[in-house]
Amino acid sequence: MSALEFRGVSKCFGSFFANRDLSFSVEPGTIHGLIGENGAGKSTAMKALFGIYPIDGGTILIQGKPVRNKSPVQAMRLGIGMVHQHFMLAGPETVLDNIILGHEPGFLRLDRERALEELKKISETYGLHFQKWHARVDELSVGEQQRVEILKLLYQRSAILILDEPTAVLTPQEVTELFENLKRLKAEGKTIILISHKLKEVLTHTDSVTVLRRGECVGTRVTAETNEDELAQMMVGRPVSFTYEGERKVFAKADESRAVLRVERLTIEGVSEPLRKVGFDLRPAEILGVAGVQGNGQTTLLRFLSNPSRYRSADGEYRFAGANRMGSNPLALRRAGMALVPEDRLSEGLLLEQDLVENYLLGQHEDPRFVRNGMIDRSKLRPRVEAAIRDFDIRPPYTNIWASRLSGGNQQKLVIARALDSNPNTLLIAHPTRGVDVGAIERIHEAIMKERNAGKSILLFSSELDELMDLSDRILVFYNGAVAAEFSRREFDPWAIGRVMGGGAK
Amino acid sequence: MIEEFFSNWILPTVRVSAPLVFAALGGMWCERSGVIQIGLEGFMLVGAFFAAVTTHYFSNPYLGLVAAALSGLALSWIYGVSVLRFRANQIVAGTAINLFALGVPPFLSKVWFDSTGNTPPIPGEAQFRFTPLVLMGVSILLSVFVFSSTRFGLRLRFAGEHPEALKSAGVSVEWKRWQGIALSGILAGIGGATLSTYLSSSFTRNMSAGRGFIALAAVILGKWKPVPTVLACLLFGFTDQVQIRLQGVVLWGESPVPVQWIQILPYLITLLVLTFAVGRSRAPRRLGVVE
């Protein structure tokens, strides 16, 4: 008997099917992956299960019995619990109070001692090793907070645990720990549903996988019998290549003296990620990759290059487009032909509560194409946004919606389209595919390569070594604030680069 | 010596603090549930008025107290309807409550006593002696206990701090907020009653004189926690007390300090304390946000 079964479940909003005829089942005592791109209907399905949305057709069965959940409380009574992406924990309250909320033992006076005793037993049974019961939640690390969420579900006696993108917020060590804990829960008979869009994670840690696409169930596979390519194809609906296989134009050997951007002996002290005597050239028609474990100076370099005026104490030389740029402001660099795709699109790239047109204007507010005598001409701007939406297949394809309505991948496409709009000759691009769906990754890589093939210079920062090796002509590896080694395309080798990233020699 | 200190300083301080303590505890409950409460002033005012009127008619201050609590509750219900049911802006709705409460007593006393402002004095034997202080003590102890050691307190705190967590635990956030608002109405109404039937013997126009706002300042200074909030009330009560005692006193030179200058003291201290001493007082995370 399945722990959970969806039988032809549908849910629509107006004429739009968020879930259409969804059928899959989850065996008890297993870890089941639920994957799909953003907007594929994963969370709608889970909300239907929780009774947050009433379903419009089909049946949900729990332990073989059909249920009609009308509220999360009912789902909870049926033994279903969920760890949300944004934790349901109040920071200033204690761990204990957060856990017992809604299920407080004791009459009149809270019986915290009894709850504590029970929790200690639970944490021992499942090997969760938790001790900070009386600490405030905001004093815990994110990984610990997640463990508190899991303990909360166990305290509520949930038999089916749903985890929504649990690794998105964790460090690699915390991820390992999480999956060890989940295996222990599984061994004790709990059923776990893992919502994710990270294929590797799903392949390593689940027993079976269900793939959703555009609200429909594409299929369920036993994890051991499938692979990354198959799952990706199921998710996107067409074969996906994880490596860029398009054209890479070969140019005559670049003349080193023609560098468009040159940094020499750049030293920046007194910041959290200092730089020490960094020097490199960026030449026309090349992608120069910047690799390194986060925190080794890449962030400072990117910030300095895009806004040198922020670093008064910087020492060394920075030339761009034939002029000294020490102390320049971003506008001057932009006028000289530089464009930026920032590290964090949410905090540095977009105004979430503004429409796409306003967002498209960001940074182009002095461009004579859009601005006359200090007045913004929206009628000139809108067709450009519409063109960007078409070229990059941004969805939903409306100019008048808030940027927050777009999924991460679509937000990133908008940021990249905006960076390319002014036809810059040099691009600083950071983490272009972070948090982006597999389908959109391809398109973004194509766009970057197209710019290179058109003769532009691109400095590409990424934490994905695969991405850097696919796209770059050369890779600089940063270690401890300095360029530790440079690799040319012939020399690319993940092990060699990884060794330098970790402080070793080339 | 100790006795003299007690009767000259401690008792008067506690006496003038009583209205603040009641109102501030009410404000704390309300704000902890996630609803901004600047309407304390209005609740106190109607509480003071109805306590005085009821006590005048029935010569029974306990009935006055009940009338005050009920009138505060009624006014808070109007506030609840506008901010919870109709999601009005809480600052605007609270201001409206205060303005409304400012107009009710003069209107009714014109109708009932043909006087726009003051009510007839209540009989001397019907004036409270020390009951409000006992009630205050009970309120403080109950608040502390309920706040940290009961299911109600825990859930109400979550309503203001993380309503989604409360909701996913199967508890109605809106109901907790209704309860928070009702508590503020009842307690601030009782606070108003102590003004007209304990600290004086009739209602006078606008007799709360900003105490509702000072009580709110005490909530903030007390970081939305019961004991510090009460201590903050005592601080403000003390300055009020000093203010009363300094009136007509010759501090230096030949003539006394003008009374108007002395009367500034409580307000000035409120302002200074809020500006400089509060520092990192952190409001409930979802205070004023209705989703």
PDB file of C-alpha atoms in Angstrom, chain A residues 228-395:
ATOM      1  CA  GLU A 228      20.728  13.057 -15.404  1.00  0.00           C
ATOM      2  CA  ASP A 229      20.111  13.298 -19.134  1.00  0.00           C
ATOM      3  CA  GLU A 230      16.827  11.424 -19.018  1.00  0.00           C
ATOM      4  CA  LEU A 231      15.489  13.416 -16.083  1.00  0.00           C
ATOM      5  CA  ALA A 232      16.528  16.713 -17.641  1.00  0.00           C
ATOM      6  CA  GLN A 233      14.812  15.798 -20.876  1.00  0.00           C
ATOM      7  CA  MET A 234      11.670  14.867 -18.976  1.00  0.00           C
ATOM      8  CA  MET A 235      11.745  18.156 -17.081  1.00  0.00           C
ATOM      9  CA  VAL A 236      12.329  20.422 -20.040  1.00  0.00           C
ATOM     10  CA  GLY A 237      10.581  18.420 -22.721  1.00  0.00           C
ATOM     11  CA  ARG A 238      13.503  18.264 -25.083  1.00  0.00           C
ATOM     12  CA  PRO A 239      17.069  17.000 -24.925  1.00  0.00           C
ATOM     13  CA  VAL A 240      19.214  19.296 -22.810  1.00  0.00           C
ATOM     14  CA  SER A 241      22.916  19.517 -23.121  1.00  0.00           C
ATOM     15  CA  PHE A 242      24.812  20.328 -19.985  1.00  0.00           C
ATOM     16  CA  THR A 243      27.748  21.507 -22.025  1.00  0.00           C
ATOM     17  CA  TYR A 244      27.809  24.269 -24.576  1.00  0.00           C
ATOM     18  CA  GLU A 245      28.142  22.667 -27.969  1.00  0.00           C
ATOM     19  CA  GLY A 246      27.468  25.612 -30.224  1.00  0.00           C
ATOM     20  CA  GLU A 247      29.835  27.472 -32.408  1.00  0.00           C
ATOM     21  CA  ARG A 248      33.056  28.840 -30.985  1.00  0.00           C
ATOM     22  CA  LYS A 249      34.501  31.185 -33.539  1.00  0.00           C
ATOM     23  CA  VAL A 250      38.244  31.053 -33.874  1.00  0.00           C
ATOM     24  CA  PHE A 251      39.912  34.411 -34.152  1.00  0.00           C
ATOM     25  CA  ALA A 252      43.403  35.209 -35.219  1.00  0.00           C
ATOM     26  CA  LYS A 253      45.666  35.131 -32.223  1.00  0.00           C
ATOM     27  CA  ALA A 254      44.629  38.052 -30.131  1.00  0.00           C
ATOM     28  CA  ASP A 255      47.176  40.809 -29.952  1.00  0.00           C
ATOM     29  CA  GLU A 256      47.984  41.227 -26.284  1.00  0.00           C
ATOM     30  CA  SER A 257      48.545  44.917 -26.620  1.00  0.00           C
ATOM     31  CA  ARG A 258      44.930  45.322 -27.696  1.00  0.00           C
ATOM     32  CA  ALA A 259      43.562  44.531 -24.262  1.00  0.00           C
ATOM     33  CA  VAL A 260      40.328  46.442 -23.653  1.00  0.00           C
ATOM     34  CA  LEU A 261      40.622  46.082 -19.907  1.00  0.00           C
ATOM     35  CA  ARG A 262      43.864  45.838 -18.001  1.00  0.00           C
ATOM     36  CA  VAL A 263      44.493  45.493 -14.296  1.00  0.00           C
ATOM     37  CA  GLU A 264      47.969  45.675 -12.830  1.00  0.00           C
ATOM     38  CA  ARG A 265      49.235  45.153  -9.286  1.00  0.00           C
ATOM     39  CA  LEU A 266      45.768  45.831  -7.943  1.00  0.00           C
ATOM     40  CA  THR A 267      45.814  45.735  -4.159  1.00  0.00           C
ATOM     41  CA  ILE A 268      42.807  46.445  -1.977  1.00  0.00           C
ATOM     42  CA  GLU A 269      43.158  46.065   1.768  1.00  0.00           C
ATOM     43  CA  GLY A 270      40.774  46.632   4.614  1.00  0.00           C
ATOM     44  CA  VAL A 271      37.806  44.809   3.071  1.00  0.00           C
ATOM     45  CA  SER A 272      36.446  41.384   3.925  1.00  0.00           C
ATOM     46  CA  GLU A 273      37.914  39.887   0.751  1.00  0.00           C
ATOM     47  CA  PRO A 274      41.178  41.743   0.098  1.00  0.00           C
ATOM     48  CA  LEU A 275      43.056  41.660  -3.208  1.00  0.00           C
ATOM     49  CA  ARG A 276      46.828  41.312  -3.466  1.00  0.00           C
ATOM     50  CA  LYS A 277      48.705  42.416  -6.583  1.00  0.00           C
ATOM     51  CA  VAL A 278      46.122  41.170  -9.029  1.00  0.00           C
ATOM     52  CA  GLY A 279      46.969  41.631 -12.693  1.00  0.00           C
ATOM     53  CA  PHE A 280      45.386  40.442 -15.936  1.00  0.00           C
ATOM     54  CA  ASP A 281      44.286  41.523 -19.424  1.00  0.00           C
ATOM     55  CA  LEU A 282      40.891  41.124 -20.993  1.00  0.00           C
ATOM     56  CA  ARG A 283      41.152  40.983 -24.759  1.00  0.00           C
ATOM     57  CA  PRO A 284      38.611  41.417 -27.530  1.00  0.00           C
ATOM     58  CA  ALA A 285      36.559  38.376 -28.523  1.00  0.00           C
ATOM     59  CA  GLU A 286      37.321  36.323 -25.488  1.00  0.00           C
ATOM     60  CA  ILE A 287      35.623  34.978 -22.415  1.00  0.00           C
ATOM     61  CA  LEU A 288      37.932  35.178 -19.447  1.00  0.00           C
ATOM     62  CA  GLY A 289      36.676  32.962 -16.644  1.00  0.00           C
ATOM     63  CA  VAL A 290      37.289  33.750 -12.988  1.00  0.00           C
ATOM     64  CA  ALA A 291      37.290  30.686 -10.753  1.00  0.00           C
ATOM     65  CA  GLY A 292      37.853  30.265  -7.048  1.00  0.00           C
ATOM     66  CA  VAL A 293      36.222  29.132  -3.864  1.00  0.00           C
ATOM     67  CA  GLN A 294      33.876  31.874  -2.720  1.00  0.00           C
ATOM     68  CA  GLY A 295      35.606  34.448  -0.572  1.00  0.00           C
ATOM     69  CA  ASN A 296      38.979  34.486  -2.297  1.00  0.00           C
ATOM     70  CA  GLY A 297      38.693  37.982  -3.739  1.00  0.00           C
ATOM     71  CA  GLN A 298      36.393  37.509  -6.718  1.00  0.00           C
ATOM     72  CA  THR A 299      33.606  39.553  -5.201  1.00  0.00           C
ATOM     73  CA  THR A 300      35.925  42.454  -4.410  1.00  0.00           C
ATOM     74  CA  LEU A 301      37.349  42.325  -7.920  1.00  0.00           C
ATOM     75  CA  LEU A 302      33.918  42.452  -9.519  1.00  0.00           C
ATOM     76  CA  ARG A 303      32.808  45.313  -7.303  1.00  0.00           C
ATOM     77  CA  PHE A 304      35.993  47.215  -7.938  1.00  0.00           C
ATOM     78  CA  LEU A 305      35.889  46.773 -11.704  1.00  0.00           C
ATOM     79  CA  SER A 306      32.275  47.926 -11.932  1.00  0.00           C
ATOM     80  CA  ASN A 307      32.633  50.773  -9.436  1.00  0.00           C
ATOM     81  CA  PRO A 308      36.222  51.806  -8.630  1.00  0.00           C
ATOM     82  CA  SER A 309      35.002  54.943  -6.863  1.00  0.00           C
ATOM     83  CA  ARG A 310      33.914  52.738  -3.971  1.00  0.00           C
ATOM     84  CA  TYR A 311      37.532  51.778  -3.241  1.00  0.00           C
ATOM     85  CA  ARG A 312      39.464  54.940  -2.477  1.00  0.00           C
ATOM     86  CA  SER A 313      42.294  52.954  -0.934  1.00  0.00           C
ATOM     87  CA  ALA A 314      42.818  50.737  -3.976  1.00  0.00           C
ATOM     88  CA  ASP A 315      46.389  50.664  -5.179  1.00  0.00           C
ATOM     89  CA  GLY A 316      47.598  49.653  -8.638  1.00  0.00           C
ATOM     90  CA  GLU A 317      46.406  50.316 -12.143  1.00  0.00           C
ATOM     91  CA  TYR A 318      43.079  49.894 -13.862  1.00  0.00           C
ATOM     92  CA  ARG A 319      42.742  50.831 -17.513  1.00  0.00           C
ATOM     93  CA  PHE A 320      39.597  50.384 -19.525  1.00  0.00           C
ATOM     94  CA  ALA A 321      38.802  51.573 -23.051  1.00  0.00           C
ATOM     95  CA  GLY A 322      42.062  53.467 -23.260  1.00  0.00           C
ATOM     96  CA  ALA A 323      41.829  55.491 -20.080  1.00  0.00           C
ATOM     97  CA  ASN A 324      42.867  55.261 -16.455  1.00  0.00           C
ATOM     98  CA  ARG A 325      39.805  54.253 -14.428  1.00  0.00           C
ATOM     99  CA  MET A 326      41.058  54.405 -10.862  1.00  0.00           C
ATOM    100  CA  GLY A 327      38.323  56.201  -8.932  1.00  0.00           C
ATOM    101  CA  SER A 328      35.825  56.197 -11.822  1.00  0.00           C
ATOM    102  CA  ASN A 329      32.131  55.862 -11.136  1.00  0.00           C
ATOM    103  CA  PRO A 330      29.873  53.257 -12.761  1.00  0.00           C
ATOM    104  CA  LEU A 331      28.269  55.762 -15.106  1.00  0.00           C
ATOM    105  CA  ALA A 332      31.604  56.716 -16.658  1.00  0.00           C
ATOM    106  CA  LEU A 333      32.437  53.050 -17.212  1.00  0.00           C
ATOM    107  CA  ARG A 334      29.032  52.444 -18.716  1.00  0.00           C
ATOM    108  CA  ARG A 335      29.516  55.331 -21.126  1.00  0.00           C
ATOM    109  CA  ALA A 336      32.826  53.791 -22.143  1.00  0.00           C
ATOM    110  CA  GLY A 337      31.008  50.591 -23.084  1.00  0.00           C
ATOM    111  CA  MET A 338      30.880  48.397 -20.000  1.00  0.00           C
ATOM    112  CA  ALA A 339      27.845  46.435 -18.863  1.00  0.00           C
ATOM    113  CA  LEU A 340      27.296  44.420 -15.696  1.00  0.00           C
ATOM    114  CA  VAL A 341      25.334  41.361 -14.669  1.00  0.00           C
ATOM    115  CA  PRO A 342      25.640  41.596 -10.885  1.00  0.00           C
ATOM    116  CA  GLU A 343      26.300  38.765  -8.439  1.00  0.00           C
ATOM    117  CA  ASP A 344      22.937  38.861  -6.754  1.00  0.00           C
ATOM    118  CA  ARG A 345      20.114  39.781  -9.074  1.00  0.00           C
ATOM    119  CA  LEU A 346      17.652  40.223  -6.216  1.00  0.00           C
ATOM    120  CA  SER A 347      19.568  42.776  -4.208  1.00  0.00           C
ATOM    121  CA  GLU A 348      21.707  44.380  -6.910  1.00  0.00           C
ATOM    122  CA  GLY A 349      19.975  43.737 -10.196  1.00  0.00           C
ATOM    123  CA  LEU A 350      16.249  44.273  -9.841  1.00  0.00           C
ATOM    124  CA  LEU A 351      13.531  46.287  -8.189  1.00  0.00           C
ATOM    125  CA  LEU A 352      11.183  43.464  -7.292  1.00  0.00           C
ATOM    126  CA  GLU A 353       8.174  45.657  -6.741  1.00  0.00           C
ATOM    127  CA  GLN A 354       8.450  47.557 -10.012  1.00  0.00           C
ATOM    128  CA  ASP A 355       7.359  46.487 -13.456  1.00  0.00           C
ATOM    129  CA  LEU A 356       9.671  45.138 -16.127  1.00  0.00           C
ATOM    130  CA  VAL A 357       9.866  48.454 -17.962  1.00  0.00           C
ATOM    131  CA  GLU A 358      11.126  50.262 -14.865  1.00  0.00           C
ATOM    132  CA  ASN A 359      13.590  47.467 -14.282  1.00  0.00           C
ATOM    133  CA  TYR A 360      14.786  47.654 -17.842  1.00  0.00           C
ATOM    134  CA  LEU A 361      15.498  51.343 -17.406  1.00  0.00           C
ATOM    135  CA  LEU A 362      17.803  50.730 -14.443  1.00  0.00           C
ATOM    136  CA  GLY A 363      21.271  51.903 -15.361  1.00  0.00           C
ATOM    137  CA  GLN A 364      20.086  53.179 -18.717  1.00  0.00           C
ATOM    138  CA  HIS A 365      18.468  56.248 -17.248  1.00  0.00           C
ATOM    139  CA  GLU A 366      20.907  58.518 -19.107  1.00  0.00           C
ATOM    140  CA  ASP A 367      20.739  56.733 -22.421  1.00  0.00           C
ATOM    141  CA  PRO A 368      19.624  59.291 -25.033  1.00  0.00           C
ATOM    142  CA  ARG A 369      17.560  56.574 -26.700  1.00  0.00           C
ATOM    143  CA  PHE A 370      15.174  56.559 -23.759  1.00  0.00           C
ATOM    144  CA  VAL A 371      15.638  59.926 -22.135  1.00  0.00           C
ATOM    145  CA  ARG A 372      15.096  63.390 -23.622  1.00  0.00           C
ATOM    146  CA  ASN A 373      15.827  66.531 -21.623  1.00  0.00           C
ATOM    147  CA  GLY A 374      15.684  64.563 -18.429  1.00  0.00           C
ATOM    148  CA  MET A 375      12.295  63.040 -19.219  1.00  0.00           C
ATOM    149  CA  ILE A 376      11.892  59.298 -19.628  1.00  0.00           C
ATOM    150  CA  ASP A 377      10.181  58.317 -22.858  1.00  0.00           C
ATOM    151  CA  ARG A 378       8.403  55.116 -22.003  1.00  0.00           C
ATOM    152  CA  SER A 379       7.087  54.729 -25.536  1.00  0.00           C
ATOM    153  CA  LYS A 380      10.680  54.212 -26.700  1.00  0.00           C
ATOM    154  CA  LEU A 381      11.495  51.931 -23.828  1.00  0.00           C
ATOM    155  CA  ARG A 382       8.559  49.549 -24.027  1.00  0.00           C
ATOM    156  CA  PRO A 383       9.345  48.112 -27.511  1.00  0.00           C
ATOM    157  CA  ARG A 384      12.860  47.321 -26.280  1.00  0.00           C
ATOM    158  CA  VAL A 385      11.460  45.406 -23.315  1.00  0.00           C
ATOM    159  CA  GLU A 386       9.060  43.574 -25.599  1.00  0.00           C
ATOM    160  CA  ALA A 387      11.947  42.646 -27.866  1.00  0.00           C
ATOM    161  CA  ALA A 388      13.918  41.344 -24.892  1.00  0.00           C
ATOM    162  CA  ILE A 389      10.949  39.261 -23.765  1.00  0.00           C
ATOM    163  CA  ARG A 390      10.764  37.757 -27.262  1.00  0.00           C
ATOM    164  CA  ASP A 391      14.473  37.187 -27.719  1.00  0.00           C
ATOM    165  CA  PHE A 392      14.953  35.552 -24.345  1.00  0.00           C
ATOM    166  CA  ASP A 393      11.572  33.875 -24.050  1.00  0.00           C
ATOM    167  CA  ILE A 394      10.829  35.578 -20.736  1.00  0.00           C
ATOM    168  CA  ARG A 395       7.681  34.231 -19.100  1.00  0.00           C
TER     169      ARG A 395
END
